[in-house]
């Protein structure tokens, strides 16, 4: 990327006086994309900034990690998503600072002045301040995490095929998922379905009977946001598949080749997948306000921060009435934020946020999901069909929807997971490695 150019393009001195207010949106996730769409017909210029050039559909992230979908089915280029929005420009950059007084954000590519700023930067994995947990576990929070996990799992089986010691072999193919929320149970179920019908056939010459998936949950229940009947249904479904669920099992430490629980139990495993919580994205700290216990920025009912009505925070990064960190919350808040920006530019009163709960769902694997929609509860096959329809309908592009449907159909009928290439990601050097810089 040409650094000087992208910074200059937006530096105050290099452009004519702005006739329309500039809205800078940080983050092109669920909230950011909804927001720029909501501002399409508003008399503002929008600059959308993200550290990645793609928008990620996180609910299907675990399917990339478990060899069911390709990354391109769950991630779409941001430029493609916004190219029909004439008042929106996209900038690929990492936001590292915010100057509230000067009304400007700092990125690794240069500064961008704003009239209105919306932070929609989402969240990161929460290790509760324990760096060792982070270093010794795998995460499932973003696309590189999912691709690394996909490779890691396949690699463990290849290593197991060379291992003659049965104890070491079992440890290599024992996967421990930490956290009994939707991400943990969805990945645990999908991993077991990858191992049993698929990898068992691939590794016919190796004894992989010791392969197992454990799920450690600190509290006495999984899926705590769901009704008890659905929690029980999910537990039974996991058990039927062979996932060993360990309730009341908080983690004390992750060490080389083992996971140690608070009560002293030790699980020999070379793979710990950490899905035990999320924390507001670090960029929230740049606002220099006191964050809540989950690292989120406190906002008022109109999603503005105290003392700065021109700055709003939405989605996972916003702390308001302890709402859950869900895509629906992010989308609904973004809709209000765009309406509020319009109201401010037109000199009208801003609106207050009211969350309309559209329900929650989680799948445990083939033919099994739990869903709670208003007063209705669904589990088993019906829940699963609902889950499929809702997720398919929410994928942003027609192409991704079509390919996802085809992949799901193939996987279901053939009991297969064709995406099993082991292609470790390699860091691309900077432009000088490619002979692309000026002397
Ligand atoms: C594995 C997984 C499964 C999930 N499943 C569901 C589900 O089934 N249903 C549901 O409702 N919710 C689900 N969620 C939660 C849902 O993904 C979040 O609530 C939602 O993404 C929040 O939207 P957002 O726009 O606030 O943040 P995000 O969608 O996370 O987007 C934030 C964006 O900000 C960018 N960004 C962050 N920091 C910077 C920076 N400093 N500079 C530039 N760009 C930055 C990021 O690159 C990202 O693109 C899931 C989450 C995960 C991790």
PDB file of C-alpha atoms in Angstrom, residues 318-438:
ATOM      1  CA  UNK A 318     -20.483  -0.411  23.207  1.00  0.00           C
ATOM      2  CA  UNK A 319     -21.551  -0.891  26.815  1.00  0.00           C
ATOM      3  CA  UNK A 320     -25.250  -0.166  27.241  1.00  0.00           C
ATOM      4  CA  UNK A 321     -27.576  -1.892  29.721  1.00  0.00           C
ATOM      5  CA  UNK A 322     -25.322  -4.973  29.637  1.00  0.00           C
ATOM      6  CA  UNK A 323     -26.723  -6.033  26.262  1.00  0.00           C
ATOM      7  CA  UNK A 324     -25.224  -9.262  24.876  1.00  0.00           C
ATOM      8  CA  UNK A 325     -22.418  -9.046  22.316  1.00  0.00           C
ATOM      9  CA  UNK A 326     -24.461 -10.273  19.361  1.00  0.00           C
ATOM     10  CA  UNK A 327     -24.725  -9.431  15.682  1.00  0.00           C
ATOM     11  CA  UNK A 328     -28.390  -8.401  16.095  1.00  0.00           C
ATOM     12  CA  UNK A 329     -27.474  -5.846  18.760  1.00  0.00           C
ATOM     13  CA  UNK A 330     -24.692  -4.462  16.522  1.00  0.00           C
ATOM     14  CA  UNK A 331     -26.979  -4.208  13.488  1.00  0.00           C
ATOM     15  CA  UNK A 332     -29.814  -2.528  15.392  1.00  0.00           C
ATOM     16  CA  UNK A 333     -27.442  -0.062  17.059  1.00  0.00           C
ATOM     17  CA  UNK A 334     -25.886   0.804  13.696  1.00  0.00           C
ATOM     18  CA  UNK A 335     -29.332   1.562  12.283  1.00  0.00           C
ATOM     19  CA  UNK A 336     -29.986   3.975  15.131  1.00  0.00           C
ATOM     20  CA  UNK A 337     -26.528   5.543  14.811  1.00  0.00           C
ATOM     21  CA  UNK A 338     -27.089   6.304  11.120  1.00  0.00           C
ATOM     22  CA  UNK A 339     -30.529   7.773  11.892  1.00  0.00           C
ATOM     23  CA  UNK A 340     -28.980   9.860  14.665  1.00  0.00           C
ATOM     24  CA  UNK A 341     -26.240  11.203  12.400  1.00  0.00           C
ATOM     25  CA  UNK A 342     -28.889  12.200   9.887  1.00  0.00           C
ATOM     26  CA  UNK A 343     -30.890  13.861  12.688  1.00  0.00           C
ATOM     27  CA  UNK A 344     -27.826  15.808  13.883  1.00  0.00           C
ATOM     28  CA  UNK A 345     -26.971  17.029  10.381  1.00  0.00           C
ATOM     29  CA  UNK A 346     -30.566  18.186   9.980  1.00  0.00           C
ATOM     30  CA  UNK A 347     -30.680  19.802  13.421  1.00  0.00           C
ATOM     31  CA  UNK A 348     -33.222  17.329  14.818  1.00  0.00           C
ATOM     32  CA  UNK A 349     -33.320  15.422  18.149  1.00  0.00           C
ATOM     33  CA  UNK A 350     -31.456  12.107  18.312  1.00  0.00           C
ATOM     34  CA  UNK A 351     -33.295   8.866  19.115  1.00  0.00           C
ATOM     35  CA  UNK A 352     -32.760   6.378  21.965  1.00  0.00           C
ATOM     36  CA  UNK A 353     -31.788   2.730  21.571  1.00  0.00           C
ATOM     37  CA  UNK A 354     -34.320  -0.029  22.203  1.00  0.00           C
ATOM     38  CA  UNK A 355     -33.261  -3.611  21.563  1.00  0.00           C
ATOM     39  CA  UNK A 356     -35.727  -5.922  19.803  1.00  0.00           C
ATOM     40  CA  UNK A 357     -34.667  -9.445  20.692  1.00  0.00           C
ATOM     41  CA  UNK A 358     -35.114 -11.570  17.543  1.00  0.00           C
ATOM     42  CA  UNK A 359     -33.996 -14.770  19.281  1.00  0.00           C
ATOM     43  CA  UNK A 360     -30.880 -16.874  19.649  1.00  0.00           C
ATOM     44  CA  UNK A 361     -29.728 -20.154  18.155  1.00  0.00           C
ATOM     45  CA  UNK A 362     -26.787 -22.550  18.174  1.00  0.00           C
ATOM     46  CA  UNK A 363     -26.119 -25.785  16.323  1.00  0.00           C
ATOM     47  CA  UNK A 364     -24.542 -28.873  17.818  1.00  0.00           C
ATOM     48  CA  UNK A 365     -23.937 -30.535  14.456  1.00  0.00           C
ATOM     49  CA  UNK A 366     -25.713 -32.511  11.768  1.00  0.00           C
ATOM     50  CA  UNK A 367     -29.509 -32.499  12.314  1.00  0.00           C
ATOM     51  CA  UNK A 368     -29.244 -30.845  15.704  1.00  0.00           C
ATOM     52  CA  UNK A 369     -29.595 -27.257  16.879  1.00  0.00           C
ATOM     53  CA  UNK A 370     -31.372 -25.284  19.567  1.00  0.00           C
ATOM     54  CA  UNK A 371     -33.267 -22.068  18.875  1.00  0.00           C
ATOM     55  CA  UNK A 372     -35.278 -19.678  20.976  1.00  0.00           C
ATOM     56  CA  UNK A 373     -37.465 -17.231  19.091  1.00  0.00           C
ATOM     57  CA  UNK A 374     -39.838 -15.201  21.240  1.00  0.00           C
ATOM     58  CA  UNK A 375     -41.908 -17.640  23.305  1.00  0.00           C
ATOM     59  CA  UNK A 376     -41.038 -20.554  20.963  1.00  0.00           C
ATOM     60  CA  UNK A 377     -38.302 -23.100  21.589  1.00  0.00           C
ATOM     61  CA  UNK A 378     -36.969 -25.485  18.972  1.00  0.00           C
ATOM     62  CA  UNK A 379     -34.441 -28.302  19.220  1.00  0.00           C
ATOM     63  CA  UNK A 380     -33.249 -31.281  17.176  1.00  0.00           C
ATOM     64  CA  UNK A 381     -33.956 -31.449  13.443  1.00  0.00           C
ATOM     65  CA  UNK A 382     -36.483 -28.593  13.376  1.00  0.00           C
ATOM     66  CA  UNK A 383     -34.065 -26.313  15.236  1.00  0.00           C
ATOM     67  CA  UNK A 384     -31.347 -27.303  12.775  1.00  0.00           C
ATOM     68  CA  UNK A 385     -33.463 -26.491   9.695  1.00  0.00           C
ATOM     69  CA  UNK A 386     -34.288 -23.102  11.233  1.00  0.00           C
ATOM     70  CA  UNK A 387     -30.605 -22.514  11.960  1.00  0.00           C
ATOM     71  CA  UNK A 388     -29.682 -23.334   8.336  1.00  0.00           C
ATOM     72  CA  UNK A 389     -32.334 -21.042   6.862  1.00  0.00           C
ATOM     73  CA  UNK A 390     -31.535 -18.083   9.146  1.00  0.00           C
ATOM     74  CA  UNK A 391     -27.777 -18.330   8.615  1.00  0.00           C
ATOM     75  CA  UNK A 392     -28.039 -18.759   4.870  1.00  0.00           C
ATOM     76  CA  UNK A 393     -30.383 -15.784   4.595  1.00  0.00           C
ATOM     77  CA  UNK A 394     -27.960 -13.586   6.523  1.00  0.00           C
ATOM     78  CA  UNK A 395     -24.875 -14.216   4.382  1.00  0.00           C
ATOM     79  CA  UNK A 396     -24.316 -10.948   2.551  1.00  0.00           C
ATOM     80  CA  UNK A 397     -23.677 -11.881  -1.073  1.00  0.00           C
ATOM     81  CA  UNK A 398     -25.546 -14.165  -3.465  1.00  0.00           C
ATOM     82  CA  UNK A 399     -22.333 -15.920  -4.531  1.00  0.00           C
ATOM     83  CA  UNK A 400     -21.329 -16.758  -0.964  1.00  0.00           C
ATOM     84  CA  UNK A 401     -24.867 -17.942  -0.205  1.00  0.00           C
ATOM     85  CA  UNK A 402     -24.899 -20.206  -3.253  1.00  0.00           C
ATOM     86  CA  UNK A 403     -21.478 -21.744  -2.571  1.00  0.00           C
ATOM     87  CA  UNK A 404     -22.278 -22.229   1.104  1.00  0.00           C
ATOM     88  CA  UNK A 405     -25.505 -24.020   0.188  1.00  0.00           C
ATOM     89  CA  UNK A 406     -23.687 -26.239  -2.316  1.00  0.00           C
ATOM     90  CA  UNK A 407     -20.991 -27.082   0.226  1.00  0.00           C
ATOM     91  CA  UNK A 408     -23.523 -27.856   2.929  1.00  0.00           C
ATOM     92  CA  UNK A 409     -25.509 -30.060   0.503  1.00  0.00           C
ATOM     93  CA  UNK A 410     -22.385 -31.960  -0.520  1.00  0.00           C
ATOM     94  CA  UNK A 411     -21.159 -32.400   3.059  1.00  0.00           C
ATOM     95  CA  UNK A 412     -24.585 -33.624   4.163  1.00  0.00           C
ATOM     96  CA  UNK A 413     -25.132 -36.141   1.377  1.00  0.00           C
ATOM     97  CA  UNK A 414     -21.559 -37.418   0.989  1.00  0.00           C
ATOM     98  CA  UNK A 415     -20.695 -37.209   4.720  1.00  0.00           C
ATOM     99  CA  UNK A 416     -17.607 -35.397   3.527  1.00  0.00           C
ATOM    100  CA  UNK A 417     -15.477 -32.354   4.341  1.00  0.00           C
ATOM    101  CA  UNK A 418     -13.642 -31.657   1.075  1.00  0.00           C
ATOM    102  CA  UNK A 419     -11.711 -28.634   2.361  1.00  0.00           C
ATOM    103  CA  UNK A 420      -8.831 -30.569   3.895  1.00  0.00           C
ATOM    104  CA  UNK A 421      -5.831 -28.984   2.228  1.00  0.00           C
ATOM    105  CA  UNK A 422      -2.983 -28.280   4.586  1.00  0.00           C
ATOM    106  CA  UNK A 423      -1.720 -24.915   3.372  1.00  0.00           C
ATOM    107  CA  UNK A 424      -0.040 -23.089   6.230  1.00  0.00           C
ATOM    108  CA  UNK A 425      -0.292 -19.312   5.901  1.00  0.00           C
ATOM    109  CA  UNK A 426       3.026 -17.635   5.141  1.00  0.00           C
ATOM    110  CA  UNK A 427       3.724 -14.058   6.132  1.00  0.00           C
ATOM    111  CA  UNK A 428       4.131 -11.947   3.041  1.00  0.00           C
ATOM    112  CA  UNK A 429       7.181  -9.680   3.235  1.00  0.00           C
ATOM    113  CA  UNK A 430       6.904  -5.942   2.780  1.00  0.00           C
ATOM    114  CA  UNK A 431       7.031  -4.370  -0.652  1.00  0.00           C
ATOM    115  CA  UNK A 432      10.843  -4.130  -0.597  1.00  0.00           C
ATOM    116  CA  UNK A 433      11.009  -7.955  -0.687  1.00  0.00           C
ATOM    117  CA  UNK A 434       9.066  -7.826  -3.932  1.00  0.00           C
ATOM    118  CA  UNK A 435      11.282  -5.178  -5.500  1.00  0.00           C
ATOM    119  CA  UNK A 436       8.324  -2.805  -5.462  1.00  0.00           C
ATOM    120  CA  UNK A 437       9.691   0.235  -3.671  1.00  0.00           C
ATOM    121  CA  UNK A 438      11.430   3.256  -5.058  1.00  0.00           C
TER     122      UNK A 438
END
